């Protein structure tokens, strides 16, 4: 569990800017599901998707740029979840998107009520626990990790 709460190079847990945002988003919320949903909705609705490969900004840079690819959006989600004391991890796979294209993709999972819940904020059609922009039944899993190296 500890590895899923730790900071890493691009996942700046407890960064002052992230901490104050998480505190304001989760103020008055008591359950893990309420907190995870508030954080997820913020990233989905406030950070625009930008196509590039690998990490460009990390969690803090993505928050500042208000834009990021799947890896950087996952960095921000994981950092925010962990700052709220919600264990979170990275999932890396190859996914077939509704556009018809197949790409390597990274998304987050957050532990809510003892269950790892999918958190992919790259599409406005997605919600916490639900993915609509790629086929969840036919992806190839590459890894599930506490930090990601690219």
JSON list of C-alpha atoms in Angstrom, two decimals:
[
{"chain": "A", "resi": 1, "resn": "UNK", "atom": "CA", "xyz": [0.00, 0.00, 0.00]},
{"chain": "A", "resi": 2, "resn": "UNK", "atom": "CA", "xyz": [2.84, 2.39, 0.85]},
{"chain": "A", "resi": 3, "resn": "UNK", "atom": "CA", "xyz": [4.28, 2.36, -2.68]},
{"chain": "A", "resi": 4, "resn": "UNK", "atom": "CA", "xyz": [0.90, 3.55, -3.95]},
{"chain": "A", "resi": 5, "resn": "UNK", "atom": "CA", "xyz": [1.05, 6.67, -1.74]},
{"chain": "A", "resi": 6, "resn": "UNK", "atom": "CA", "xyz": [4.65, 7.70, -2.44]},
{"chain": "A", "resi": 7, "resn": "UNK", "atom": "CA", "xyz": [5.99, 10.62, -4.45]},
{"chain": "A", "resi": 8, "resn": "UNK", "atom": "CA", "xyz": [8.15, 10.06, -7.55]},
{"chain": "A", "resi": 9, "resn": "UNK", "atom": "CA", "xyz": [9.96, 12.29, -10.06]},
{"chain": "A", "resi": 10, "resn": "UNK", "atom": "CA", "xyz": [6.87, 13.15, -12.13]},
{"chain": "A", "resi": 11, "resn": "UNK", "atom": "CA", "xyz": [4.28, 12.42, -9.45]},
{"chain": "A", "resi": 12, "resn": "UNK", "atom": "CA", "xyz": [4.81, 15.18, -6.93]},
{"chain": "A", "resi": 13, "resn": "UNK", "atom": "CA", "xyz": [2.69, 14.11, -3.96]},
{"chain": "A", "resi": 14, "resn": "UNK", "atom": "CA", "xyz": [2.20, 16.87, -1.36]},
{"chain": "A", "resi": 15, "resn": "UNK", "atom": "CA", "xyz": [3.48, 19.59, -3.70]},
{"chain": "A", "resi": 16, "resn": "UNK", "atom": "CA", "xyz": [2.07, 22.84, -2.23]},
{"chain": "A", "resi": 17, "resn": "UNK", "atom": "CA", "xyz": [0.02, 23.73, -5.32]},
{"chain": "A", "resi": 18, "resn": "UNK", "atom": "CA", "xyz": [-1.39, 20.20, -5.63]},
{"chain": "A", "resi": 19, "resn": "UNK", "atom": "CA", "xyz": [-2.02, 20.01, -1.88]},
{"chain": "A", "resi": 20, "resn": "UNK", "atom": "CA", "xyz": [-4.02, 23.24, -1.79]},
{"chain": "A", "resi": 21, "resn": "UNK", "atom": "CA", "xyz": [-6.06, 22.20, -4.85]},
{"chain": "A", "resi": 22, "resn": "UNK", "atom": "CA", "xyz": [-6.80, 18.76, -3.38]},
{"chain": "A", "resi": 23, "resn": "UNK", "atom": "CA", "xyz": [-7.77, 20.32, -0.05]},
{"chain": "A", "resi": 24, "resn": "UNK", "atom": "CA", "xyz": [-10.19, 22.72, -1.74]},
{"chain": "A", "resi": 25, "resn": "UNK", "atom": "CA", "xyz": [-11.70, 19.97, -3.96]},
{"chain": "A", "resi": 26, "resn": "UNK", "atom": "CA", "xyz": [-12.21, 17.51, -1.10]},
{"chain": "A", "resi": 27, "resn": "UNK", "atom": "CA", "xyz": [-13.23, 19.96, 1.65]},
{"chain": "A", "resi": 28, "resn": "UNK", "atom": "CA", "xyz": [-16.24, 18.56, 3.50]},
{"chain": "A", "resi": 29, "resn": "UNK", "atom": "CA", "xyz": [-16.13, 15.24, 1.63]},
{"chain": "A", "resi": 30, "resn": "UNK", "atom": "CA", "xyz": [-15.85, 12.19, 3.85]},
{"chain": "A", "resi": 31, "resn": "UNK", "atom": "CA", "xyz": [-15.74, 9.04, 1.71]},
{"chain": "A", "resi": 32, "resn": "UNK", "atom": "CA", "xyz": [-12.94, 7.82, -0.53]},
{"chain": "A", "resi": 33, "resn": "UNK", "atom": "CA", "xyz": [-15.42, 7.62, -3.44]},
{"chain": "A", "resi": 34, "resn": "UNK", "atom": "CA", "xyz": [-16.51, 11.27, -2.99]},
{"chain": "A", "resi": 35, "resn": "UNK", "atom": "CA", "xyz": [-12.89, 12.45, -2.83]},
{"chain": "A", "resi": 36, "resn": "UNK", "atom": "CA", "xyz": [-11.76, 10.32, -5.78]},
{"chain": "A", "resi": 37, "resn": "UNK", "atom": "CA", "xyz": [-14.72, 11.52, -7.88]},
{"chain": "A", "resi": 38, "resn": "UNK", "atom": "CA", "xyz": [-14.07, 15.21, -7.09]},
{"chain": "A", "resi": 39, "resn": "UNK", "atom": "CA", "xyz": [-10.38, 14.86, -8.02]},
{"chain": "A", "resi": 40, "resn": "UNK", "atom": "CA", "xyz": [-11.12, 12.84, -11.15]},
{"chain": "A", "resi": 41, "resn": "UNK", "atom": "CA", "xyz": [-13.80, 15.27, -12.39]},
{"chain": "A", "resi": 42, "resn": "UNK", "atom": "CA", "xyz": [-11.45, 18.22, -11.87]},
{"chain": "A", "resi": 43, "resn": "UNK", "atom": "CA", "xyz": [-8.69, 16.67, -14.02]},
{"chain": "A", "resi": 44, "resn": "UNK", "atom": "CA", "xyz": [-11.12, 15.46, -16.69]},
{"chain": "A", "resi": 45, "resn": "UNK", "atom": "CA", "xyz": [-12.86, 18.84, -16.93]},
{"chain": "A", "resi": 46, "resn": "UNK", "atom": "CA", "xyz": [-9.93, 21.24, -16.39]},
{"chain": "A", "resi": 47, "resn": "UNK", "atom": "CA", "xyz": [-6.96, 19.62, -18.16]},
{"chain": "A", "resi": 48, "resn": "UNK", "atom": "CA", "xyz": [-7.18, 19.46, -21.94]},
{"chain": "A", "resi": 49, "resn": "UNK", "atom": "CA", "xyz": [-5.79, 16.47, -23.82]},
{"chain": "A", "resi": 50, "resn": "UNK", "atom": "CA", "xyz": [-2.72, 16.99, -25.94]},
{"chain": "A", "resi": 51, "resn": "UNK", "atom": "CA", "xyz": [-1.12, 14.29, -28.11]},
{"chain": "A", "resi": 52, "resn": "UNK", "atom": "CA", "xyz": [2.59, 13.56, -27.63]},
{"chain": "A", "resi": 53, "resn": "UNK", "atom": "CA", "xyz": [4.63, 10.61, -26.43]},
{"chain": "A", "resi": 54, "resn": "UNK", "atom": "CA", "xyz": [5.94, 9.92, -22.93]},
{"chain": "A", "resi": 55, "resn": "UNK", "atom": "CA", "xyz": [6.09, 12.45, -20.09]},
{"chain": "A", "resi": 56, "resn": "UNK", "atom": "CA", "xyz": [6.54, 16.11, -20.94]},
{"chain": "A", "resi": 57, "resn": "UNK", "atom": "CA", "xyz": [5.33, 17.97, -17.83]},
{"chain": "A", "resi": 58, "resn": "UNK", "atom": "CA", "xyz": [4.83, 15.66, -14.83]},
{"chain": "A", "resi": 59, "resn": "UNK", "atom": "CA", "xyz": [2.00, 16.30, -12.36]},
{"chain": "A", "resi": 60, "resn": "UNK", "atom": "CA", "xyz": [2.87, 19.88, -11.40]},
{"chain": "A", "resi": 61, "resn": "UNK", "atom": "CA", "xyz": [3.73, 20.94, -14.95]},
{"chain": "A", "resi": 62, "resn": "UNK", "atom": "CA", "xyz": [0.48, 19.44, -16.25]},
{"chain": "A", "resi": 63, "resn": "UNK", "atom": "CA", "xyz": [-1.51, 21.34, -13.64]},
{"chain": "A", "resi": 64, "resn": "UNK", "atom": "CA", "xyz": [0.29, 24.58, -14.60]},
{"chain": "A", "resi": 65, "resn": "UNK", "atom": "CA", "xyz": [-0.06, 23.98, -18.37]},
{"chain": "A", "resi": 66, "resn": "UNK", "atom": "CA", "xyz": [-3.71, 22.87, -17.98]},
{"chain": "A", "resi": 67, "resn": "UNK", "atom": "CA", "xyz": [-2.89, 20.35, -20.69]},
{"chain": "A", "resi": 68, "resn": "UNK", "atom": "CA", "xyz": [-1.28, 16.94, -21.01]},
{"chain": "A", "resi": 69, "resn": "UNK", "atom": "CA", "xyz": [-1.21, 13.61, -22.79]},
{"chain": "A", "resi": 70, "resn": "UNK", "atom": "CA", "xyz": [-2.39, 10.39, -21.15]},
{"chain": "A", "resi": 71, "resn": "UNK", "atom": "CA", "xyz": [0.87, 9.90, -19.20]},
{"chain": "A", "resi": 72, "resn": "UNK", "atom": "CA", "xyz": [0.92, 13.43, -17.81]},
{"chain": "A", "resi": 73, "resn": "UNK", "atom": "CA", "xyz": [-2.80, 13.32, -16.97]},
{"chain": "A", "resi": 74, "resn": "UNK", "atom": "CA", "xyz": [-2.15, 10.05, -15.13]},
{"chain": "A", "resi": 75, "resn": "UNK", "atom": "CA", "xyz": [0.76, 11.69, -13.25]},
{"chain": "A", "resi": 76, "resn": "UNK", "atom": "CA", "xyz": [-1.57, 14.48, -12.12]},
{"chain": "A", "resi": 77, "resn": "UNK", "atom": "CA", "xyz": [-4.38, 12.11, -11.14]},
{"chain": "A", "resi": 78, "resn": "UNK", "atom": "CA", "xyz": [-2.05, 9.79, -9.22]},
{"chain": "A", "resi": 79, "resn": "UNK", "atom": "CA", "xyz": [-0.35, 12.72, -7.42]},
{"chain": "A", "resi": 80, "resn": "UNK", "atom": "CA", "xyz": [-3.72, 14.24, -6.47]},
{"chain": "A", "resi": 81, "resn": "UNK", "atom": "CA", "xyz": [-5.21, 10.91, -5.33]},
{"chain": "A", "resi": 82, "resn": "UNK", "atom": "CA", "xyz": [-2.12, 10.16, -3.24]},
{"chain": "A", "resi": 83, "resn": "UNK", "atom": "CA", "xyz": [-2.14, 13.67, -1.75]},
{"chain": "A", "resi": 84, "resn": "UNK", "atom": "CA", "xyz": [-5.71, 12.92, -0.61]},
{"chain": "A", "resi": 85, "resn": "UNK", "atom": "CA", "xyz": [-4.33, 9.71, 0.98]},
{"chain": "A", "resi": 86, "resn": "UNK", "atom": "CA", "xyz": [-5.99, 7.53, -1.65]},
{"chain": "A", "resi": 87, "resn": "UNK", "atom": "CA", "xyz": [-3.65, 4.78, -2.94]},
{"chain": "A", "resi": 88, "resn": "UNK", "atom": "CA", "xyz": [-3.24, 5.10, -6.72]},
{"chain": "A", "resi": 89, "resn": "UNK", "atom": "CA", "xyz": [-1.24, 3.37, -9.45]},
{"chain": "A", "resi": 90, "resn": "UNK", "atom": "CA", "xyz": [-0.41, 3.54, -13.15]},
{"chain": "A", "resi": 91, "resn": "UNK", "atom": "CA", "xyz": [-1.69, 1.14, -15.79]},
{"chain": "A", "resi": 92, "resn": "UNK", "atom": "CA", "xyz": [0.07, 0.89, -19.16]},
{"chain": "A", "resi": 93, "resn": "UNK", "atom": "CA", "xyz": [-1.47, -0.95, -22.07]},
{"chain": "A", "resi": 94, "resn": "UNK", "atom": "CA", "xyz": [-2.19, -0.95, -25.79]},
{"chain": "A", "resi": 95, "resn": "UNK", "atom": "CA", "xyz": [-5.75, 0.18, -26.45]},
{"chain": "A", "resi": 96, "resn": "UNK", "atom": "CA", "xyz": [-8.03, 0.39, -29.47]},
{"chain": "A", "resi": 97, "resn": "UNK", "atom": "CA", "xyz": [-9.73, 3.77, -29.34]},
{"chain": "A", "resi": 98, "resn": "UNK", "atom": "CA", "xyz": [-13.22, 4.62, -30.60]},
{"chain": "A", "resi": 99, "resn": "UNK", "atom": "CA", "xyz": [-11.47, 6.58, -33.38]},
{"chain": "A", "resi": 100, "resn": "UNK", "atom": "CA", "xyz": [-10.28, 3.22, -34.71]},
{"chain": "A", "resi": 101, "resn": "UNK", "atom": "CA", "xyz": [-6.62, 3.88, -33.87]},
{"chain": "A", "resi": 102, "resn": "UNK", "atom": "CA", "xyz": [-4.56, 1.65, -31.60]},
{"chain": "A", "resi": 103, "resn": "UNK", "atom": "CA", "xyz": [-2.00, 3.31, -29.32]},
{"chain": "A", "resi": 104, "resn": "UNK", "atom": "CA", "xyz": [0.04, 2.66, -26.24]},
{"chain": "A", "resi": 105, "resn": "UNK", "atom": "CA", "xyz": [-1.92, 4.30, -23.42]},
{"chain": "A", "resi": 106, "resn": "UNK", "atom": "CA", "xyz": [-1.49, 5.08, -19.73]},
{"chain": "A", "resi": 107, "resn": "UNK", "atom": "CA", "xyz": [-4.25, 5.60, -17.20]},
{"chain": "A", "resi": 108, "resn": "UNK", "atom": "CA", "xyz": [-4.64, 5.58, -13.42]},
{"chain": "A", "resi": 109, "resn": "UNK", "atom": "CA", "xyz": [-6.38, 3.35, -10.94]},
{"chain": "A", "resi": 110, "resn": "UNK", "atom": "CA", "xyz": [-7.41, 4.51, -7.48]},
{"chain": "A", "resi": 111, "resn": "UNK", "atom": "CA", "xyz": [-8.28, 2.29, -4.52]},
{"chain": "A", "resi": 112, "resn": "UNK", "atom": "CA", "xyz": [-11.90, 3.00, -3.51]},
{"chain": "A", "resi": 113, "resn": "UNK", "atom": "CA", "xyz": [-13.62, 0.82, -0.93]},
{"chain": "A", "resi": 114, "resn": "UNK", "atom": "CA", "xyz": [-11.09, -1.99, -1.39]},
{"chain": "A", "resi": 115, "resn": "UNK", "atom": "CA", "xyz": [-11.45, -2.05, -5.20]},
{"chain": "A", "resi": 116, "resn": "UNK", "atom": "CA", "xyz": [-9.02, -0.69, -7.83]},
{"chain": "A", "resi": 117, "resn": "UNK", "atom": "CA", "xyz": [-11.14, 1.73, -9.86]},
{"chain": "A", "resi": 118, "resn": "UNK", "atom": "CA", "xyz": [-10.23, 2.90, -13.37]},
{"chain": "A", "resi": 119, "resn": "UNK", "atom": "CA", "xyz": [-9.53, 6.63, -13.76]},
{"chain": "A", "resi": 120, "resn": "UNK", "atom": "CA", "xyz": [-8.87, 7.76, -17.35]},
{"chain": "A", "resi": 121, "resn": "UNK", "atom": "CA", "xyz": [-9.45, 11.52, -17.59]},
{"chain": "A", "resi": 122, "resn": "UNK", "atom": "CA", "xyz": [-8.41, 11.85, -21.26]},
{"chain": "A", "resi": 123, "resn": "UNK", "atom": "CA", "xyz": [-12.00, 12.02, -22.57]},
{"chain": "A", "resi": 124, "resn": "UNK", "atom": "CA", "xyz": [-15.05, 13.97, -21.46]},
{"chain": "A", "resi": 125, "resn": "UNK", "atom": "CA", "xyz": [-17.07, 10.80, -22.16]},
{"chain": "A", "resi": 126, "resn": "UNK", "atom": "CA", "xyz": [-15.28, 8.94, -19.36]},
{"chain": "A", "resi": 127, "resn": "UNK", "atom": "CA", "xyz": [-16.15, 9.02, -15.68]},
{"chain": "A", "resi": 128, "resn": "UNK", "atom": "CA", "xyz": [-14.55, 7.56, -12.57]},
{"chain": "A", "resi": 129, "resn": "UNK", "atom": "CA", "xyz": [-14.84, 3.79, -12.96]},
{"chain": "A", "resi": 130, "resn": "UNK", "atom": "CA", "xyz": [-16.06, 4.00, -16.58]},
{"chain": "A", "resi": 131, "resn": "UNK", "atom": "CA", "xyz": [-14.14, 4.27, -19.87]},
{"chain": "A", "resi": 132, "resn": "UNK", "atom": "CA", "xyz": [-15.97, 5.13, -23.10]},
{"chain": "A", "resi": 133, "resn": "UNK", "atom": "CA", "xyz": [-13.19, 6.27, -25.45]},
{"chain": "A", "resi": 134, "resn": "UNK", "atom": "CA", "xyz": [-11.46, 2.87, -25.84]},
{"chain": "A", "resi": 135, "resn": "UNK", "atom": "CA", "xyz": [-12.47, -0.77, -25.71]},
{"chain": "A", "resi": 136, "resn": "UNK", "atom": "CA", "xyz": [-11.84, -2.04, -22.17]},
{"chain": "A", "resi": 137, "resn": "UNK", "atom": "CA", "xyz": [-12.54, -5.63, -23.26]},
{"chain": "A", "resi": 138, "resn": "UNK", "atom": "CA", "xyz": [-9.74, -5.84, -25.81]},
{"chain": "A", "resi": 139, "resn": "UNK", "atom": "CA", "xyz": [-6.70, -3.98, -24.53]},
{"chain": "A", "resi": 140, "resn": "UNK", "atom": "CA", "xyz": [-3.28, -5.54, -24.01]},
{"chain": "A", "resi": 141, "resn": "UNK", "atom": "CA", "xyz": [-1.96, -4.96, -20.50]},
{"chain": "A", "resi": 142, "resn": "UNK", "atom": "CA", "xyz": [1.73, -4.06, -20.32]},
{"chain": "A", "resi": 143, "resn": "UNK", "atom": "CA", "xyz": [2.13, -3.15, -16.65]},
{"chain": "A", "resi": 144, "resn": "UNK", "atom": "CA", "xyz": [0.52, -2.01, -13.41]},
{"chain": "A", "resi": 145, "resn": "UNK", "atom": "CA", "xyz": [3.05, -0.06, -11.36]},
{"chain": "A", "resi": 146, "resn": "UNK", "atom": "CA", "xyz": [3.48, 2.45, -8.56]},
{"chain": "A", "resi": 147, "resn": "UNK", "atom": "CA", "xyz": [5.58, 4.73, -10.79]},
{"chain": "A", "resi": 148, "resn": "UNK", "atom": "CA", "xyz": [6.22, 4.98, -14.50]},
{"chain": "A", "resi": 149, "resn": "UNK", "atom": "CA", "xyz": [9.62, 5.45, -16.11]},
{"chain": "A", "resi": 150, "resn": "UNK", "atom": "CA", "xyz": [8.73, 7.35, -19.30]}
]
